mmCIF file of C-alpha atoms and ligand atoms in Angstrom:
data_model
loop_
_atom_site.group_PDB
_atom_site.id
_atom_site.type_symbol
_atom_site.label_atom_id
_atom_site.label_comp_id
_atom_site.label_asym_id
_atom_site.label_seq_id
_atom_site.Cartn_x
_atom_site.Cartn_y
_atom_site.Cartn_z
ATOM 1 C CA UNK Q 1 2.289 22.495 -26.729
ATOM 2 C CA UNK Q 2 2.907 19.466 -24.210
ATOM 3 C CA UNK Q 3 3.898 20.354 -20.758
ATOM 4 C CA UNK Q 4 7.576 20.002 -19.336
ATOM 5 C CA UNK Q 5 6.735 17.282 -16.913
ATOM 6 C CA UNK Q 6 4.706 14.182 -19.147
ATOM 7 C CA UNK Q 7 0.867 14.847 -18.695
ATOM 8 C CA UNK Q 8 0.176 11.237 -17.318
ATOM 9 C CA UNK Q 9 -1.704 12.942 -14.529
ATOM 10 C CA UNK Q 10 -4.718 14.726 -13.966
ATOM 11 C CA UNK Q 11 -3.541 16.865 -11.436
ATOM 12 C CA UNK Q 12 -4.981 19.284 -9.225
ATOM 13 C CA UNK Q 13 -4.227 23.118 -9.840
ATOM 14 C CA UNK Q 14 -2.240 23.322 -6.400
ATOM 15 C CA UNK Q 15 1.473 23.793 -5.491
ATOM 16 C CA UNK Q 16 2.388 22.882 -2.082
ATOM 17 C CA UNK Q 17 5.539 24.455 -0.265
ATOM 18 C CA UNK Q 18 5.607 23.058 3.086
ATOM 19 C CA UNK Q 19 4.132 20.269 5.000
ATOM 20 C CA UNK Q 20 4.145 20.006 8.968
ATOM 21 C CA UNK Q 21 2.364 16.728 10.270
ATOM 22 C CA UNK Q 22 -0.830 16.382 9.267
ATOM 23 C CA UNK Q 23 -0.913 19.859 7.347
ATOM 24 C CA UNK Q 24 0.267 20.736 4.273
ATOM 25 C CA UNK Q 25 0.698 24.633 3.162
ATOM 26 C CA UNK Q 26 0.022 25.398 -0.695
ATOM 27 C CA UNK Q 27 2.063 28.312 -2.179
ATOM 28 C CA UNK Q 28 -0.706 30.931 -1.215
ATOM 29 C CA UNK Q 29 -0.283 30.397 2.163
ATOM 30 C CA UNK Q 30 -3.725 28.142 2.236
ATOM 31 C CA UNK Q 31 -3.644 25.536 5.030
ATOM 32 C CA UNK Q 32 -4.830 22.009 4.056
ATOM 33 C CA UNK Q 33 -5.738 19.020 6.335
ATOM 34 C CA UNK Q 34 -3.642 15.903 4.597
ATOM 35 C CA UNK Q 35 -5.654 12.717 4.693
ATOM 36 C CA UNK Q 36 -3.752 11.787 1.627
ATOM 37 C CA UNK Q 37 -0.518 11.092 3.386
ATOM 38 C CA UNK Q 38 1.113 11.163 0.110
ATOM 39 C CA UNK Q 39 -1.276 7.750 -0.983
ATOM 40 C CA UNK Q 40 -0.405 6.373 2.444
ATOM 41 C CA UNK Q 41 3.120 7.023 2.067
ATOM 42 C CA UNK Q 42 3.962 9.919 4.719
ATOM 43 C CA UNK Q 43 3.122 7.421 7.434
ATOM 44 C CA UNK Q 44 4.682 9.826 9.903
ATOM 45 C CA UNK Q 45 3.314 13.091 8.560
ATOM 46 C CA UNK Q 46 5.251 15.684 6.906
ATOM 47 C CA UNK Q 47 8.910 16.670 8.275
ATOM 48 C CA UNK Q 48 8.591 14.990 11.327
ATOM 49 C CA UNK Q 49 11.551 16.125 13.259
ATOM 50 C CA UNK Q 50 13.165 12.539 13.855
ATOM 51 C CA UNK Q 51 13.050 11.568 10.056
ATOM 52 C CA UNK Q 52 14.518 15.148 9.078
ATOM 53 C CA UNK Q 53 17.179 14.776 11.675
ATOM 54 C CA UNK Q 54 17.901 11.083 10.525
ATOM 55 C CA UNK Q 55 17.964 12.344 6.664
ATOM 56 C CA UNK Q 56 19.938 15.234 7.249
ATOM 57 C CA UNK Q 57 22.619 13.050 9.778
ATOM 58 C CA UNK Q 58 23.171 10.128 7.023
ATOM 59 C CA UNK Q 59 22.996 12.964 4.312
ATOM 60 C CA UNK Q 60 26.252 14.411 5.388
ATOM 61 C CA UNK Q 61 27.671 11.190 5.998
ATOM 62 C CA UNK Q 62 26.906 8.817 3.267
ATOM 63 C CA UNK Q 63 24.494 8.654 0.473
ATOM 64 C CA UNK Q 64 25.180 6.043 -2.012
ATOM 65 C CA UNK Q 65 28.017 2.849 -2.325
ATOM 66 C CA UNK Q 66 26.377 0.616 -4.758
ATOM 67 C CA UNK Q 67 25.688 -3.028 -4.109
ATOM 68 C CA UNK Q 68 29.089 -4.091 -5.105
ATOM 69 C CA UNK Q 69 29.711 -3.371 -1.297
ATOM 70 C CA UNK Q 70 27.955 -4.074 2.269
ATOM 71 C CA UNK Q 71 25.630 -2.154 3.392
ATOM 72 C CA UNK Q 72 25.298 -1.076 7.268
ATOM 73 C CA UNK Q 73 22.028 0.355 7.268
ATOM 74 C CA UNK Q 74 20.430 -1.979 5.003
ATOM 75 C CA UNK Q 75 21.680 -5.151 7.071
ATOM 76 C CA UNK Q 76 20.445 -3.363 9.984
ATOM 77 C CA UNK Q 77 17.000 -2.913 8.518
ATOM 78 C CA UNK Q 78 16.546 -6.214 6.629
ATOM 79 C CA UNK Q 79 17.423 -7.992 10.411
ATOM 80 C CA UNK Q 80 14.768 -5.439 12.306
ATOM 81 C CA UNK Q 81 11.979 -6.494 9.389
ATOM 82 C CA UNK Q 82 12.377 -9.968 9.858
ATOM 83 C CA UNK Q 83 11.940 -9.716 13.363
ATOM 84 C CA UNK Q 84 8.688 -8.283 12.895
ATOM 85 C CA UNK Q 85 7.312 -10.545 9.947
ATOM 86 C CA UNK Q 86 7.161 -14.111 8.361
ATOM 87 C CA UNK Q 87 10.197 -13.645 6.310
ATOM 88 C CA UNK Q 88 13.708 -14.815 6.546
ATOM 89 C CA UNK Q 89 15.192 -12.285 3.992
ATOM 90 C CA UNK Q 90 14.403 -9.639 1.786
ATOM 91 C CA UNK Q 91 15.748 -7.526 -1.325
ATOM 92 C CA UNK Q 92 15.407 -3.712 -1.120
ATOM 93 C CA UNK Q 93 14.195 -1.843 -4.363
ATOM 94 C CA UNK Q 94 13.093 1.875 -5.075
ATOM 95 C CA UNK Q 95 9.351 1.310 -5.521
ATOM 96 C CA UNK Q 96 5.938 -0.562 -5.224
ATOM 97 C CA UNK Q 97 5.859 -2.208 -8.779
ATOM 98 C CA UNK Q 98 9.612 -3.416 -8.470
ATOM 99 C CA UNK Q 99 8.787 -4.888 -5.304
ATOM 100 C CA UNK Q 100 6.102 -6.906 -7.286
ATOM 101 C CA UNK Q 101 7.839 -7.608 -10.369
ATOM 102 C CA UNK Q 102 11.024 -9.330 -7.816
ATOM 103 C CA UNK Q 103 8.399 -11.204 -5.887
ATOM 104 C CA UNK Q 104 6.979 -12.929 -9.430
ATOM 105 C CA UNK Q 105 10.575 -13.385 -10.039
ATOM 106 C CA UNK Q 106 11.371 -15.203 -6.942
ATOM 107 C CA UNK Q 107 7.902 -17.044 -7.275
ATOM 108 C CA UNK Q 108 8.937 -18.647 -10.996
ATOM 109 C CA UNK Q 109 12.423 -19.205 -9.473
ATOM 110 C CA UNK Q 110 11.412 -20.824 -6.513
ATOM 111 C CA UNK Q 111 8.985 -23.442 -8.982
ATOM 112 C CA UNK Q 112 12.223 -23.937 -11.254
ATOM 113 C CA UNK Q 113 14.444 -24.937 -8.293
ATOM 114 C CA UNK Q 114 11.606 -27.271 -6.994
ATOM 115 C CA UNK Q 115 11.639 -29.343 -10.682
ATOM 116 C CA UNK Q 116 8.256 -26.916 -12.053
ATOM 117 C CA UNK Q 117 9.986 -25.108 -14.683
ATOM 118 C CA UNK Q 118 6.696 -25.100 -16.339
ATOM 119 C CA UNK Q 119 4.610 -23.296 -13.201
ATOM 120 C CA UNK Q 120 5.034 -19.328 -14.069
ATOM 121 C CA UNK Q 121 1.258 -18.154 -13.702
ATOM 122 C CA UNK Q 122 -0.103 -16.551 -10.779
ATOM 123 C CA UNK Q 123 -3.986 -16.006 -9.699
ATOM 124 C CA UNK Q 124 -4.841 -12.630 -8.985
ATOM 125 C CA UNK Q 125 -7.807 -10.568 -8.399
ATOM 126 C CA UNK Q 126 -10.120 -8.597 -10.351
ATOM 127 C CA UNK Q 127 -9.969 -4.616 -9.053
ATOM 128 C CA UNK Q 128 -6.226 -5.464 -7.720
ATOM 129 C CA UNK Q 129 -3.937 -2.856 -8.158
ATOM 130 C CA UNK Q 130 -0.006 -3.660 -8.227
ATOM 131 C CA UNK Q 131 1.747 -0.780 -9.926
ATOM 132 C CA UNK Q 132 2.812 0.206 -13.533
ATOM 133 C CA UNK Q 133 5.576 -1.702 -14.679
ATOM 134 C CA UNK Q 134 4.093 -4.089 -17.362
ATOM 135 C CA UNK Q 135 4.277 -7.361 -15.427
ATOM 136 C CA UNK Q 136 2.893 -5.346 -12.457
ATOM 137 C CA UNK Q 137 0.452 -3.965 -14.635
ATOM 138 C CA UNK Q 138 -0.897 -7.392 -16.040
ATOM 139 C CA UNK Q 139 -1.169 -8.614 -12.478
ATOM 140 C CA UNK Q 140 -3.586 -5.359 -11.801
ATOM 141 C CA UNK Q 141 -7.076 -6.418 -12.339
ATOM 142 C CA UNK Q 142 -8.002 -3.450 -14.300
ATOM 143 C CA UNK Q 143 -7.718 -3.746 -18.362
ATOM 144 C CA UNK Q 144 -8.498 0.086 -18.861
ATOM 145 C CA UNK Q 145 -4.208 0.432 -17.768
ATOM 146 C CA UNK Q 146 -3.266 -1.947 -19.979
ATOM 147 C CA UNK Q 147 -5.461 -0.602 -23.101
ATOM 148 C CA UNK Q 148 -2.274 0.295 -25.815
ATOM 149 C CA UNK Q 149 0.384 -1.052 -24.640
ATOM 150 C CA UNK Q 150 0.438 -4.536 -26.414
ATOM 151 C CA UNK Q 151 -0.736 -7.969 -25.173
ATOM 152 C CA UNK Q 152 -0.452 -8.575 -21.766
ATOM 153 C CA UNK Q 153 2.118 -10.187 -20.074
ATOM 154 C CA UNK Q 154 1.274 -13.600 -19.961
ATOM 155 C CA UNK Q 155 0.390 -15.888 -17.102
ATOM 156 C CA UNK Q 156 -2.050 -13.675 -15.079
ATOM 157 C CA UNK Q 157 -5.348 -14.671 -14.108
ATOM 158 C CA UNK Q 158 -8.043 -12.674 -12.138
ATOM 159 C CA UNK Q 159 -10.474 -14.225 -10.021
ATOM 160 C CA UNK Q 160 -13.149 -12.360 -7.881
ATOM 161 C CA UNK Q 161 -12.257 -11.502 -4.290
ATOM 162 C CA UNK Q 162 -13.342 -13.635 -1.340
ATOM 163 C CA UNK Q 163 -14.456 -16.451 -3.902
ATOM 164 C CA UNK Q 164 -12.362 -19.907 -3.056
ATOM 165 C CA UNK Q 165 -13.834 -21.958 -5.773
ATOM 166 C CA UNK Q 166 -13.478 -19.653 -8.773
ATOM 167 C CA UNK Q 167 -9.735 -19.238 -7.223
ATOM 168 C CA UNK Q 168 -9.619 -23.383 -6.722
ATOM 169 C CA UNK Q 169 -11.027 -24.097 -10.481
ATOM 170 C CA UNK Q 170 -8.067 -21.893 -11.837
ATOM 171 C CA UNK Q 171 -5.308 -23.699 -10.633
ATOM 172 C CA UNK Q 172 -3.645 -25.862 -13.593
ATOM 173 C CA UNK Q 173 -0.052 -27.593 -13.982
ATOM 174 C CA UNK Q 174 1.261 -24.182 -14.667
ATOM 175 C CA UNK Q 175 -0.069 -22.122 -11.744
ATOM 176 C CA UNK Q 176 2.938 -21.005 -9.432
ATOM 177 C CA UNK Q 177 1.455 -18.610 -6.544
ATOM 178 C CA UNK Q 178 -1.214 -16.223 -5.944
ATOM 179 C CA UNK Q 179 -1.414 -13.047 -5.285
ATOM 180 C CA UNK Q 180 -3.346 -10.967 -3.031
ATOM 181 C CA UNK Q 181 -3.516 -7.493 -1.288
ATOM 182 C CA UNK Q 182 -4.686 -8.286 2.281
ATOM 183 C CA UNK Q 183 -7.117 -5.258 1.419
ATOM 184 C CA UNK Q 184 -7.304 -3.544 -1.534
ATOM 185 C CA UNK Q 185 -6.755 -0.078 -1.764
ATOM 186 C CA UNK Q 186 -7.153 1.455 -5.185
ATOM 187 C CA UNK Q 187 -9.699 -1.146 -6.000
ATOM 188 C CA UNK Q 188 -11.713 0.961 -3.435
ATOM 189 C CA UNK Q 189 -10.792 -0.461 0.210
ATOM 190 C CA UNK Q 190 -12.314 -3.864 -0.047
ATOM 191 C CA UNK Q 191 -11.267 -6.307 2.359
ATOM 192 C CA UNK Q 192 -10.487 -9.947 2.273
ATOM 193 C CA UNK Q 193 -11.923 -12.186 4.637
ATOM 194 C CA UNK Q 194 -9.806 -14.232 7.441
ATOM 195 C CA UNK Q 195 -11.257 -17.104 6.109
ATOM 196 C CA UNK Q 196 -10.524 -16.716 2.123
ATOM 197 C CA UNK Q 197 -6.797 -15.936 2.947
ATOM 198 C CA UNK Q 198 -7.115 -19.787 5.466
ATOM 199 C CA UNK Q 199 -8.459 -21.092 2.155
ATOM 200 C CA UNK Q 200 -5.736 -19.424 -0.154
ATOM 201 C CA UNK Q 201 -2.836 -20.677 2.323
ATOM 202 C CA UNK Q 202 -4.700 -24.345 2.047
ATOM 203 C CA UNK Q 203 -4.693 -24.084 -1.410
ATOM 204 C CA UNK Q 204 -0.994 -22.897 -2.237
ATOM 205 C CA UNK Q 205 0.137 -25.590 0.340
ATOM 206 C CA UNK Q 206 -2.005 -28.424 -1.305
ATOM 207 C CA UNK Q 207 -0.734 -27.653 -4.963
ATOM 208 C CA UNK Q 208 2.791 -26.802 -3.917
ATOM 209 C CA UNK Q 209 2.106 -22.605 -5.011
ATOM 210 C CA UNK Q 210 3.560 -19.860 -2.825
ATOM 211 C CA UNK Q 211 1.167 -17.364 -1.003
ATOM 212 C CA UNK Q 212 2.649 -13.595 -2.339
ATOM 213 C CA UNK Q 213 0.800 -10.678 -0.305
ATOM 214 C CA UNK Q 214 0.908 -7.263 -1.781
ATOM 215 C CA UNK Q 215 1.248 -4.974 1.819
ATOM 216 C CA UNK Q 216 1.987 -2.139 -0.222
ATOM 217 C CA UNK Q 217 -0.774 0.212 0.996
ATOM 218 C CA UNK Q 218 -1.423 -2.011 4.059
ATOM 219 C CA UNK Q 219 2.074 -2.914 5.877
ATOM 220 C CA UNK Q 220 3.921 -0.184 8.055
ATOM 221 C CA UNK Q 221 0.988 -0.099 10.705
ATOM 222 C CA UNK Q 222 -1.573 1.837 8.123
ATOM 223 C CA UNK Q 223 -4.244 -0.773 9.177
ATOM 224 C CA UNK Q 224 -3.621 -0.612 13.063
ATOM 225 C CA UNK Q 225 -0.957 -3.488 13.117
ATOM 226 C CA UNK Q 226 2.266 -3.693 11.465
ATOM 227 C CA UNK Q 227 1.307 -5.603 8.665
ATOM 228 C CA UNK Q 228 -2.653 -5.946 6.917
ATOM 229 C CA UNK Q 229 -2.013 -10.000 7.296
ATOM 230 C CA UNK Q 230 -1.598 -9.661 10.976
ATOM 231 C CA UNK Q 231 -5.394 -9.245 11.086
ATOM 232 C CA UNK Q 232 -5.925 -12.781 9.850
ATOM 233 C CA UNK Q 233 -2.466 -14.323 11.281
ATOM 234 C CA UNK Q 234 -2.493 -16.073 7.895
ATOM 235 C CA UNK Q 235 1.387 -15.848 6.593
ATOM 236 C CA UNK Q 236 2.298 -15.564 3.058
ATOM 237 C CA UNK Q 237 5.727 -17.217 1.791
ATOM 238 C CA UNK Q 238 6.148 -13.939 -0.239
ATOM 239 C CA UNK Q 239 5.310 -10.384 0.571
ATOM 240 C CA UNK Q 240 6.086 -6.781 -1.584
ATOM 241 C CA UNK Q 241 6.104 -3.697 0.723
ATOM 242 C CA UNK Q 242 7.048 0.016 -0.181
ATOM 243 C CA UNK Q 243 4.928 3.289 0.711
ATOM 244 C CA UNK Q 244 4.771 3.847 4.118
ATOM 245 C CA UNK Q 245 8.371 2.255 4.568
ATOM 246 C CA UNK Q 246 10.477 5.403 3.850
ATOM 247 C CA UNK Q 247 7.734 8.209 5.157
ATOM 248 C CA UNK Q 248 8.433 9.742 1.795
ATOM 249 C CA UNK Q 249 11.890 8.573 1.012
ATOM 250 C CA UNK Q 250 11.684 6.399 -2.088
ATOM 251 C CA UNK Q 251 12.356 2.744 -0.767
ATOM 252 C CA UNK Q 252 10.758 -0.902 -1.345
ATOM 253 C CA UNK Q 253 11.414 -4.493 -0.567
ATOM 254 C CA UNK Q 254 10.154 -7.857 -1.239
ATOM 255 C CA UNK Q 255 10.808 -10.174 1.126
ATOM 256 C CA UNK Q 256 10.038 -13.951 1.633
ATOM 257 C CA UNK Q 257 10.659 -17.109 3.920
ATOM 258 C CA UNK Q 258 14.367 -18.827 3.012
ATOM 259 C CA UNK Q 259 12.388 -21.790 1.682
ATOM 260 C CA UNK Q 260 10.598 -19.326 -1.070
ATOM 261 C CA UNK Q 261 13.938 -17.458 -1.602
ATOM 262 C CA UNK Q 262 15.630 -20.943 -2.499
ATOM 263 C CA UNK Q 263 16.544 -19.497 -6.021
ATOM 264 C CA UNK Q 264 17.762 -16.058 -5.299
ATOM 265 C CA UNK Q 265 21.632 -16.748 -5.516
ATOM 266 C CA UNK Q 266 24.208 -14.125 -6.476
ATOM 267 C CA UNK Q 267 23.374 -12.391 -10.049
ATOM 268 C CA UNK Q 268 20.154 -13.727 -10.199
ATOM 269 C CA UNK Q 269 18.381 -10.070 -9.487
ATOM 270 C CA UNK Q 270 19.843 -6.357 -8.856
ATOM 271 C CA UNK Q 271 18.796 -2.882 -8.833
ATOM 272 C CA UNK Q 272 21.420 -0.013 -8.710
ATOM 273 C CA UNK Q 273 20.142 2.128 -6.248
ATOM 274 C CA UNK Q 274 18.136 -0.774 -4.476
ATOM 275 C CA UNK Q 275 18.689 -0.151 -0.186
ATOM 276 C CA UNK Q 276 21.370 2.393 -0.691
ATOM 277 C CA UNK Q 277 22.849 4.097 2.565
ATOM 278 C CA UNK Q 278 20.662 6.955 2.936
ATOM 279 C CA UNK Q 279 17.152 5.110 1.599
ATOM 280 C CA UNK Q 280 17.809 2.314 4.429
ATOM 281 C CA UNK Q 281 18.780 4.870 7.015
ATOM 282 C CA UNK Q 282 15.696 6.978 6.550
ATOM 283 C CA UNK Q 283 13.826 3.691 6.461
ATOM 284 C CA UNK Q 284 15.460 2.699 9.943
ATOM 285 C CA UNK Q 285 14.066 5.881 11.460
ATOM 286 C CA UNK Q 286 10.770 5.311 10.314
ATOM 287 C CA UNK Q 287 10.896 2.358 12.184
ATOM 288 C CA UNK Q 288 12.360 3.543 15.099
ATOM 289 C CA UNK Q 289 9.333 5.430 15.731
ATOM 290 C CA UNK Q 290 6.683 2.916 14.568
ATOM 291 C CA UNK Q 291 8.411 0.153 16.654
ATOM 292 C CA UNK Q 292 8.084 2.398 19.688
ATOM 293 C CA UNK Q 293 6.154 0.472 22.463
ATOM 294 C CA UNK Q 294 1.958 1.543 22.168
ATOM 295 C CA UNK Q 295 2.809 3.642 18.787
ATOM 296 C CA UNK Q 296 0.669 1.032 16.449
ATOM 297 C CA UNK Q 297 -1.797 0.145 19.325
ATOM 298 C CA UNK Q 298 -2.124 4.112 19.503
ATOM 299 C CA UNK Q 299 -3.149 3.586 15.424
ATOM 300 C CA UNK Q 300 -5.051 1.194 16.037
ATOM 301 C CA UNK Q 301 -7.270 2.963 18.755
ATOM 302 C CA UNK Q 302 -7.662 5.911 17.105
ATOM 303 C CA UNK Q 303 -8.372 3.954 13.892
ATOM 304 C CA UNK Q 304 -11.455 2.913 15.976
ATOM 305 C CA UNK Q 305 -12.420 6.387 16.489
ATOM 306 C CA UNK Q 306 -12.306 7.464 13.090
ATOM 307 C CA UNK Q 307 -14.217 4.383 12.035
ATOM 308 C CA UNK Q 308 -16.707 5.074 14.483
ATOM 309 C CA UNK Q 309 -17.165 8.653 13.722
ATOM 310 C CA UNK Q 310 -17.624 7.912 9.682
ATOM 311 C CA UNK Q 311 -20.255 5.293 10.409
ATOM 312 C CA UNK Q 312 -21.774 8.113 12.366
ATOM 313 C CA UNK Q 313 -21.459 10.522 9.300
ATOM 314 C CA UNK Q 314 -22.582 8.066 6.878
ATOM 315 C CA UNK Q 315 -25.746 7.319 9.084
ATOM 316 C CA UNK Q 316 -26.346 11.139 9.419
ATOM 317 C CA UNK Q 317 -25.872 11.819 5.723
ATOM 318 C CA UNK Q 318 -26.984 8.924 3.809
ATOM 319 C CA UNK Q 319 -27.763 10.855 0.434
ATOM 320 C CA UNK Q 320 -24.336 12.060 0.077
ATOM 321 C CA UNK Q 321 -22.386 8.592 2.086
ATOM 322 C CA UNK Q 322 -22.943 5.145 1.715
ATOM 323 C CA UNK Q 323 -21.036 3.049 4.124
ATOM 324 C CA UNK Q 324 -17.847 2.992 5.634
ATOM 325 C CA UNK Q 325 -14.716 0.780 4.908
ATOM 326 C CA UNK Q 326 -11.838 -0.304 6.316
ATOM 327 C CA UNK Q 327 -9.714 -0.238 9.262
ATOM 328 C CA UNK Q 328 -7.457 1.432 11.206
ATOM 329 C CA UNK Q 329 -6.037 4.808 9.416
ATOM 330 C CA UNK Q 330 -6.612 2.514 5.972
ATOM 331 C CA UNK Q 331 -10.368 4.270 5.875
ATOM 332 C CA UNK Q 332 -12.875 5.151 3.301
ATOM 333 C CA UNK Q 333 -16.011 6.198 2.697
ATOM 334 C CA UNK Q 334 -18.530 5.272 -0.411
ATOM 335 C CA UNK Q 335 -20.172 8.419 -1.559
ATOM 336 C CA UNK Q 336 -23.386 8.931 -3.630
ATOM 337 C CA UNK Q 337 -22.173 11.877 -5.911
ATOM 338 C CA UNK Q 338 -18.891 10.752 -8.032
ATOM 339 C CA UNK Q 339 -15.787 10.491 -5.900
ATOM 340 C CA UNK Q 340 -14.210 13.106 -7.745
ATOM 341 C CA UNK Q 341 -16.552 15.759 -7.272
ATOM 342 C CA UNK Q 342 -16.017 14.817 -3.621
ATOM 343 C CA UNK Q 343 -12.469 15.143 -3.682
ATOM 344 C CA UNK Q 344 -13.186 18.615 -5.182
ATOM 345 C CA UNK Q 345 -15.232 19.594 -3.040
ATOM 346 C CA UNK Q 346 -13.160 18.532 0.228
ATOM 347 C CA UNK Q 347 -10.233 20.395 -1.603
ATOM 348 C CA UNK Q 348 -12.147 23.362 -1.607
ATOM 349 C CA UNK Q 349 -12.993 23.289 1.759
ATOM 350 C CA UNK Q 350 -9.230 22.781 2.740
ATOM 351 C CA UNK Q 351 -8.901 18.861 2.795
ATOM 352 C CA UNK Q 352 -7.061 16.514 0.811
ATOM 353 C CA UNK Q 353 -7.842 12.947 0.209
ATOM 354 C CA UNK Q 354 -7.532 10.381 -2.839
ATOM 355 C CA UNK Q 355 -10.147 8.697 -4.743
ATOM 356 C CA UNK Q 356 -10.625 4.988 -5.197
ATOM 357 C CA UNK Q 357 -12.396 2.345 -7.275
ATOM 358 C CA UNK Q 358 -16.443 1.965 -6.308
ATOM 359 C CA UNK Q 359 -16.652 5.295 -5.619
ATOM 360 C CA UNK Q 360 -14.655 5.849 -2.563
ATOM 361 C CA UNK Q 361 -12.905 8.352 -0.889
ATOM 362 C CA UNK Q 362 -9.826 7.270 0.673
ATOM 363 C CA UNK Q 363 -9.057 8.516 4.469
ATOM 364 C CA UNK Q 364 -5.407 7.706 5.023
ATOM 365 C CA UNK Q 365 -4.459 10.449 8.028
ATOM 366 C CA UNK Q 366 -0.857 10.353 8.727
ATOM 367 C CA UNK Q 367 -0.306 7.482 11.398
ATOM 368 C CA UNK Q 368 0.715 10.641 13.878
ATOM 369 C CA UNK Q 369 -2.717 12.166 13.643
ATOM 370 C CA UNK Q 370 -4.148 12.830 16.777
ATOM 371 C CA UNK Q 371 -7.818 13.001 18.034
ATOM 372 C CA UNK Q 372 -8.273 16.760 17.066
ATOM 373 C CA UNK Q 373 -6.555 16.400 13.485
ATOM 374 C CA UNK Q 374 -9.255 13.441 13.211
ATOM 375 C CA UNK Q 375 -12.347 15.602 14.543
ATOM 376 C CA UNK Q 376 -10.989 18.541 11.926
ATOM 377 C CA UNK Q 377 -11.006 16.072 8.753
ATOM 378 C CA UNK Q 378 -14.613 14.559 9.946
ATOM 379 C CA UNK Q 379 -15.848 18.245 10.242
ATOM 380 C CA UNK Q 380 -14.682 19.156 6.867
ATOM 381 C CA UNK Q 381 -16.396 15.729 5.787
ATOM 382 C CA UNK Q 382 -19.672 17.032 7.086
ATOM 383 C CA UNK Q 383 -19.495 20.218 5.683
ATOM 384 C CA UNK Q 384 -18.874 18.759 2.080
ATOM 385 C CA UNK Q 385 -22.228 16.558 2.892
ATOM 386 C CA UNK Q 386 -24.171 19.460 3.819
ATOM 387 C CA UNK Q 387 -22.940 21.274 0.827
ATOM 388 C CA UNK Q 388 -24.438 18.353 -1.805
ATOM 389 C CA UNK Q 389 -27.297 17.865 0.274
ATOM 390 C CA UNK Q 390 -28.002 21.442 -0.199
ATOM 391 C CA UNK Q 391 -27.131 21.573 -3.713
ATOM 392 C CA UNK Q 392 -29.376 18.678 -4.301
ATOM 393 C CA UNK Q 393 -32.454 20.243 -2.505
HETATM 394 C C1 LIG N 1 0.950 1.877 -4.836
HETATM 395 C C2 LIG N 1 0.629 0.369 -4.840
HETATM 396 C C3 LIG N 1 1.509 -0.314 -5.704
HETATM 397 C C4 LIG N 1 2.399 0.455 -6.574
HETATM 398 O O1 LIG N 1 3.558 1.160 -5.864
HETATM 399 P P1 LIG N 1 4.371 1.997 -6.505
HETATM 400 O O2 LIG N 1 5.512 2.624 -5.505
HETATM 401 O O3 LIG N 1 3.737 3.254 -7.238
HETATM 402 O O4 LIG N 1 5.032 1.237 -7.840
HETATM 403 C C5 LIG N 1 1.431 -1.462 -5.558
HETATM 404 N N1 LIG N 1 0.293 -2.069 -5.201
HETATM 405 C C6 LIG N 1 -0.290 -1.735 -4.085
HETATM 406 C C7 LIG N 1 -1.116 -2.441 -3.131
HETATM 407 C C8 LIG N 1 -0.392 -0.412 -4.000
HETATM 408 O O5 LIG N 1 -1.235 0.609 -3.100
#
């Protein structure tokens, strides 16, 4: 008999009852070090007191009014985010895939407004992940996710990452833009090079295309800077954000320069829930913590420390761990045993991590995780390595 919750996930058989900082507590009382962070969503860990207070206060005041009226919290949030990014304007939605699809609409409309209505195609990348809606899925570079869902939406091409020549060859008179993750997350923590992003910027400028970053995974301090693109300094025209934005409350946005957003006039896009007072109230509280002086610098410093520890672990256990990948608190380790087996082993030892492509396990501590928690996690990784080594003898 089908489960009441549609069985689209292979879920681990554990139910959590409570979370506190970097720890999750299961119904049976067991405590886990949580380096999944809700897949990079729980930026400030579980039940951060400041967020709990903001949620309760806003919850007692006003939840939802619709976008027929001005929303003070949303206006404040948008203004703050434009001040700390390349963007001049943004549209609030409820998830990452919605942010991607909104960005795609904006890009096509930009071309249309500039007398190029035939330009609708996006150049995307192999192993990219952009979400599960039908267009976002077509932009995603993984055919397995599309199987059985009819023909892919037209206009999404996939180039190998970090190969400028292939991208350049793909541009034709129907190309509207280029969509790229500064660091691929689901794909296996695969980073773009600064030179590649500079090349994409140059291609876009040369041909009148818009550069669209998927910052859903990499935004909000995850890499040790506010945005993934801050590492390269190469600015996009459009970006999609979500995940860490609400610290666990569902909210996303697509943001753009004024020039790129030229076509997004009244009536061109909408969302019933998008940017409601409750969601944007919580997101403002997340920003209060993230933007406090020194907070993201601390993530970067502890990220360097974590990176060093993971590199040491790989050196010490080459038969289990192949290599460290990533930056800040967006880290991963490529494994020798199947990543799924490693995830299960770690769970049995009291630590939670998500798998990714290329046989990588992702290491996503909450941005508030201190050195003691990082050490606790690294010690569990080492225990797992010893256990795999013992089993292969
Ligand atoms: C998670 C993710 C998405 C999809 O976000 P949803 O909220 O699940 O729709 C898109 N792009 C990237 C890079 C992601 O990590």
